[in-house]
JSON list of C-alpha atoms in Angstrom, two decimals:
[
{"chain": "A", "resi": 18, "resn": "UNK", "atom": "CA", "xyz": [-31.45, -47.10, 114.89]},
{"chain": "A", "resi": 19, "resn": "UNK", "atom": "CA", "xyz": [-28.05, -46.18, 116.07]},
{"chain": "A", "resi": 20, "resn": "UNK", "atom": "CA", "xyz": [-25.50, -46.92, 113.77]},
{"chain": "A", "resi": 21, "resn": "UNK", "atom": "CA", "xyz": [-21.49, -45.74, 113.60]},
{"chain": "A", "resi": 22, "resn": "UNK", "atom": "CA", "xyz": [-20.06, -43.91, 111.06]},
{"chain": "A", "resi": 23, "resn": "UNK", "atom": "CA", "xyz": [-18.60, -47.02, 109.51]},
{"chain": "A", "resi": 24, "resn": "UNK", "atom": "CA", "xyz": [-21.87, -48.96, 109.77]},
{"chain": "A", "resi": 25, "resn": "UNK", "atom": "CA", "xyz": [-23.82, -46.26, 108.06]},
{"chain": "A", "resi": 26, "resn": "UNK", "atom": "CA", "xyz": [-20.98, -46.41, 105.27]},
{"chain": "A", "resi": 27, "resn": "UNK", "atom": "CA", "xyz": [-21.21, -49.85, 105.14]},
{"chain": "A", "resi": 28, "resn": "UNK", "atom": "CA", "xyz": [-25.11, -50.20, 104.94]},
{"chain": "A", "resi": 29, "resn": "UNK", "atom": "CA", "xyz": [-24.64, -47.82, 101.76]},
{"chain": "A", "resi": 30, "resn": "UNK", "atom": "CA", "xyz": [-22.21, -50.08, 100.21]},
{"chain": "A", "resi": 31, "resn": "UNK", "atom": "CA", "xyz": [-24.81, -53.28, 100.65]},
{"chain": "A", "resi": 32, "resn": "UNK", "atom": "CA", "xyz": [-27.32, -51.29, 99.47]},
{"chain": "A", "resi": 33, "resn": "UNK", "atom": "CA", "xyz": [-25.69, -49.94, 96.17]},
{"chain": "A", "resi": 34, "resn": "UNK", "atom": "CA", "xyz": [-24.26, -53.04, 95.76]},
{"chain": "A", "resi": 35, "resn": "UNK", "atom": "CA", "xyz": [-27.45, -54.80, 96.09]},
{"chain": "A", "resi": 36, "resn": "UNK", "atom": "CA", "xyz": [-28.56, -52.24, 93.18]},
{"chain": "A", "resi": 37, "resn": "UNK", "atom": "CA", "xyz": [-25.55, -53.43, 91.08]},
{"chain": "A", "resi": 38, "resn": "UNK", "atom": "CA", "xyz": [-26.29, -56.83, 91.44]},
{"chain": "A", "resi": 39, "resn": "UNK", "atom": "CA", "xyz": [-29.96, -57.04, 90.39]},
{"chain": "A", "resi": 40, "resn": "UNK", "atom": "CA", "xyz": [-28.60, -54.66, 87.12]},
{"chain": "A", "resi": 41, "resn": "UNK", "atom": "CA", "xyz": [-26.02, -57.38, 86.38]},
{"chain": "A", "resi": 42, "resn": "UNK", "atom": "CA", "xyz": [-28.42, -59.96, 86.68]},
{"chain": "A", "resi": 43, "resn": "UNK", "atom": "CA", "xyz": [-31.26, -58.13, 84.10]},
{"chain": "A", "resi": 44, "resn": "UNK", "atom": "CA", "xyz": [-28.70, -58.07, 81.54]},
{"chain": "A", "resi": 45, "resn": "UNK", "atom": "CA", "xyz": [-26.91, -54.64, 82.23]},
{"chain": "A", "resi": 46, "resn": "UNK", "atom": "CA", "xyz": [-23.03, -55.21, 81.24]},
{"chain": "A", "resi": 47, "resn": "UNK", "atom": "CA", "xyz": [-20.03, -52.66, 82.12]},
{"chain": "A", "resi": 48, "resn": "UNK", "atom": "CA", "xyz": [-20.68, -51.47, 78.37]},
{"chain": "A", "resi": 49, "resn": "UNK", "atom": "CA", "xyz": [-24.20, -49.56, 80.49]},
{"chain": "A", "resi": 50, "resn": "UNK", "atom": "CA", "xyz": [-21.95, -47.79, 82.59]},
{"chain": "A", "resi": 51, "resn": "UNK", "atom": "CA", "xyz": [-21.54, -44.80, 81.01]},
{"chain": "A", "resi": 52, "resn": "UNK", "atom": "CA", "xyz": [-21.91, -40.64, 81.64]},
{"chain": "A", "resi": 53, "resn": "UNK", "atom": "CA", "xyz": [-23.85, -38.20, 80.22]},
{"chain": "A", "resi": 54, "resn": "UNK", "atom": "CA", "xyz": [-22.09, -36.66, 77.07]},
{"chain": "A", "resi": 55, "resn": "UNK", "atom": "CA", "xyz": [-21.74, -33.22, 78.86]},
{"chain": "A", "resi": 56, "resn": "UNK", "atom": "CA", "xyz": [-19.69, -34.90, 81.03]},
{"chain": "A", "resi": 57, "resn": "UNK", "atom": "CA", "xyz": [-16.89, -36.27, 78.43]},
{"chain": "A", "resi": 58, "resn": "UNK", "atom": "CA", "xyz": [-17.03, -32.75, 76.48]},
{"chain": "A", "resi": 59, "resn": "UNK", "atom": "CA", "xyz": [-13.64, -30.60, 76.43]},
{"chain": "A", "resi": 60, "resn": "UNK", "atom": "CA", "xyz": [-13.16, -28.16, 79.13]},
{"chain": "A", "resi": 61, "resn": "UNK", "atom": "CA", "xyz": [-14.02, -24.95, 78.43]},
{"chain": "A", "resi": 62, "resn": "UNK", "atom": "CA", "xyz": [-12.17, -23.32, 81.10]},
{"chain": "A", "resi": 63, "resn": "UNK", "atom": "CA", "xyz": [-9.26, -23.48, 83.76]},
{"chain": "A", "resi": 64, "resn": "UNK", "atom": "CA", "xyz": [-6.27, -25.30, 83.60]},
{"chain": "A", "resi": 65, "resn": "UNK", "atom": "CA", "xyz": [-7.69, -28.16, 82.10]},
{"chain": "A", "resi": 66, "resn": "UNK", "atom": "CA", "xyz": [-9.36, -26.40, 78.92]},
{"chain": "A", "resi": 67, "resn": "UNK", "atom": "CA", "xyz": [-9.35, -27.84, 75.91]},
{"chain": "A", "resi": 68, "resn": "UNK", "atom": "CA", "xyz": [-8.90, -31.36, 77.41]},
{"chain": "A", "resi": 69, "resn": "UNK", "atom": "CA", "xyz": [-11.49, -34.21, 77.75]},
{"chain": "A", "resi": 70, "resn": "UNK", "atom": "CA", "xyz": [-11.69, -36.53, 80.43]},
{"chain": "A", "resi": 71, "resn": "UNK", "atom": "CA", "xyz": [-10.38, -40.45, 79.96]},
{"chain": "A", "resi": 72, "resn": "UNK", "atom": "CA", "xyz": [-13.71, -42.11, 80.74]},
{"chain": "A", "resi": 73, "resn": "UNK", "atom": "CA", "xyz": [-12.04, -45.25, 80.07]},
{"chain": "A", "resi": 74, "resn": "UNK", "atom": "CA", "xyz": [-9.12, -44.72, 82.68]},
{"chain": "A", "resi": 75, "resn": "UNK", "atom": "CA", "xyz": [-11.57, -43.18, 85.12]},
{"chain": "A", "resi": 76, "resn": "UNK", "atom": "CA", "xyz": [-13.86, -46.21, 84.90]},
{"chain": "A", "resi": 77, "resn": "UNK", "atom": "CA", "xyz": [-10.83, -48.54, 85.34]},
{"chain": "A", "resi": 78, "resn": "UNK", "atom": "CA", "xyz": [-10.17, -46.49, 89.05]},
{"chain": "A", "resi": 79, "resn": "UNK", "atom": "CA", "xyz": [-13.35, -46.57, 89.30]},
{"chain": "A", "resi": 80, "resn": "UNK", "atom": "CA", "xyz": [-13.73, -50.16, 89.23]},
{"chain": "A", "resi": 81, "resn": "UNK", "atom": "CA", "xyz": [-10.28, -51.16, 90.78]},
{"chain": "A", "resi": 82, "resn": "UNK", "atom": "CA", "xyz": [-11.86, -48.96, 93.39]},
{"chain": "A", "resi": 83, "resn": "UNK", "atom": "CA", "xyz": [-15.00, -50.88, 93.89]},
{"chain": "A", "resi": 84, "resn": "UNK", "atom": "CA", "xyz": [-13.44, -54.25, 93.57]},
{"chain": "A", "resi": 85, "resn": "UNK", "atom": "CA", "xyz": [-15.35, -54.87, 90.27]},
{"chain": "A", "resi": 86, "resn": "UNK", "atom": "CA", "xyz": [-14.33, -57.17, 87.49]},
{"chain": "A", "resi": 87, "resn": "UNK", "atom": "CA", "xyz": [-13.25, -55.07, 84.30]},
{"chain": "A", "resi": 88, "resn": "UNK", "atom": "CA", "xyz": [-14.79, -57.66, 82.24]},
{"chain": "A", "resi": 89, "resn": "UNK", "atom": "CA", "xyz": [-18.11, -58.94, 84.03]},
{"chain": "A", "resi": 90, "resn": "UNK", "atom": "CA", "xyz": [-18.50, -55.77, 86.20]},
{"chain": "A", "resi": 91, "resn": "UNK", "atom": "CA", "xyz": [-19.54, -57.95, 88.94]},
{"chain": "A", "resi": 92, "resn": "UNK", "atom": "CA", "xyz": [-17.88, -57.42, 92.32]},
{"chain": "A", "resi": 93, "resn": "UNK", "atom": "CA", "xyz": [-15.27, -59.77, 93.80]},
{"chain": "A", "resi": 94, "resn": "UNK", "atom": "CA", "xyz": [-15.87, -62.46, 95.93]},
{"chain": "A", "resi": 95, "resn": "UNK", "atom": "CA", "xyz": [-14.19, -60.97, 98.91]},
{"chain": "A", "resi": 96, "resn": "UNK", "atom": "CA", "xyz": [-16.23, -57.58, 98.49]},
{"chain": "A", "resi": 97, "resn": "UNK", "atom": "CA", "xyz": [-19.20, -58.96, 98.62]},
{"chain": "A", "resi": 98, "resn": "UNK", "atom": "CA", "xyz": [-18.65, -61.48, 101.80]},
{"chain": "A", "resi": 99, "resn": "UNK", "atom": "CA", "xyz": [-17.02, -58.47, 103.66]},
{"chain": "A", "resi": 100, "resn": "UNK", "atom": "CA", "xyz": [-20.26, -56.83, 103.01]},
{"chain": "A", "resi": 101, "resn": "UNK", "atom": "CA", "xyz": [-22.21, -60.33, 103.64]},
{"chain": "A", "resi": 102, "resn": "UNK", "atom": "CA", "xyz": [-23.61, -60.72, 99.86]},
{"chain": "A", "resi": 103, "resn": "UNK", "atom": "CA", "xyz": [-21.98, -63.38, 99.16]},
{"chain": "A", "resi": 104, "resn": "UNK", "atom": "CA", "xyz": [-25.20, -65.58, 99.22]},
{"chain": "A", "resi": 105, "resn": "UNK", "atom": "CA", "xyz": [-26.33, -63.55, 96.30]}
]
């Protein structure tokens, strides 16, 4: 299987999004998305100590990046038939 880089990237994409898709569908809402609570403690250390991340701004990139709906948490439309899910 030869595949470029972008095809490789793209075959990822389908394939996590694939994963997101059939967790929508069981019931899992962007409430599920959620880290660890090691994750969202204070810094100990650095420039940044003391301060605890915005998990609520980072998921907002996070889905702006993704093309995901803030309130559903399902992808767009045009994401998924540029990564030809749109059948699904």
């Amino acid at each position: 299987l030869k595949l470029s880089m972008a095809e490789f990237k793209k075959l990822g994409e389908r394939m996590y999004m694939i994963k997101r898709l059939f967790n929508l569908k069981m019931g899992l809402t962007p409430a599920d998305d959620r880290l660890p609570k090691i994750v969202l403690n204070p810094v100990n250390e650095g420039g940044s100590a003391g301060k605890t991340p915005n998990f609520q701004r980072l998921k907002d990139a996070y889905y702006e990046y993704r093309q995901f709906d803030k309130d559903s948490g399902y992808p767009n439309q045009e994401k998924l038939k540029d990564l030809g899910l749109d059948s699904l």
